[in-house]
Structures are given as C-alpha cells and as structure tokens.
PDB file of C-alpha atoms in Angstrom:
ATOM      1  CA  MET U 778      98.316  85.662 122.383  1.00 94.00           C
ATOM      2  CA  ILE U 779     101.677  87.406 122.575  1.00 96.00           C
ATOM      3  CA  HIS U 780     104.772  85.790 124.083  1.00 97.00           C
ATOM      4  CA  ILE U 781     107.712  87.971 125.148  1.00 97.00           C
ATOM      5  CA  VAL U 782     111.072  86.198 125.459  1.00 98.00           C
ATOM      6  CA  PHE U 783     114.580  87.416 126.185  1.00 97.00           C
ATOM      7  CA  GLY U 784     117.147  86.391 123.586  1.00 97.00           C
ATOM      8  CA  PRO U 785     117.139  84.935 120.091  1.00 96.00           C
ATOM      9  CA  SER U 786     117.620  81.315 121.181  1.00 97.00           C
ATOM     10  CA  PRO U 787     114.471  81.116 123.367  1.00 97.00           C
ATOM     11  CA  SER U 788     112.594  82.965 120.636  1.00 97.00           C
ATOM     12  CA  GLY U 789     113.530  80.358 118.049  1.00 97.00           C
ATOM     13  CA  ASP U 790     112.710  77.504 120.400  1.00 97.00           C
ATOM     14  CA  LEU U 791     109.284  78.941 121.150  1.00 97.00           C
ATOM     15  CA  LYS U 792     108.539  79.550 117.460  1.00 97.00           C
ATOM     16  CA  VAL U 793     109.403  75.923 116.652  1.00 97.00           C
ATOM     17  CA  ALA U 794     107.234  74.659 119.514  1.00 97.00           C
ATOM     18  CA  LEU U 795     104.290  76.816 118.411  1.00 97.00           C
ATOM     19  CA  LYS U 796     104.656  75.583 114.831  1.00 97.00           C
ATOM     20  CA  ASP U 797     104.717  71.968 116.029  1.00 98.00           C
ATOM     21  CA  LEU U 798     101.482  72.621 117.931  1.00 97.00           C
ATOM     22  CA  GLY U 799      99.942  74.201 114.829  1.00 96.00           C
ATOM     23  CA  VAL U 800      99.202  77.534 116.521  1.00 96.00           C
ATOM     24  CA  ASP U 801     102.005  79.600 114.969  1.00 92.00           C
ATOM     25  CA  LYS U 802      99.487  81.655 112.944  1.00 94.00           C
ATOM     26  CA  LYS U 803      97.532  82.692 116.076  1.00 94.00           C
ATOM     27  CA  GLU U 804     100.432  83.327 118.447  1.00 96.00           C
ATOM     28  CA  HIS U 805     103.058  86.080 118.250  1.00 96.00           C
ATOM     29  CA  VAL U 806     106.595  85.984 119.632  1.00 97.00           C
ATOM     30  CA  ILE U 807     108.416  89.189 120.594  1.00 97.00           C
ATOM     31  CA  CYS U 808     112.143  88.909 121.260  1.00 97.00           C
ATOM     32  CA  LYS U 809     113.845  91.444 123.520  1.00 94.00           C
ATOM     33  CA  ARG U 810     117.639  91.439 123.438  1.00 86.00           C
TER      34      ARG U 810
END
C-alpha cells in the first residue's frame, strides 16, 4: 500500500506508526511538500 501525506512532520509520524505496527516493510510513504 502507498500512503501520500503532505509535509515532513505527518510523514515521520506515519512512518513511526507503521514501524510500531510492524508493517513498515510492506507500506510506502510518499511525502509531498
């Protein structure tokens, strides 16, 4: 799955949440500034 977020802060928050859930290897985060 791909997640598109706007801004570096939400991107970091989402990456941390995905890592905590253990799905950071399957999910991708794209940050648009």
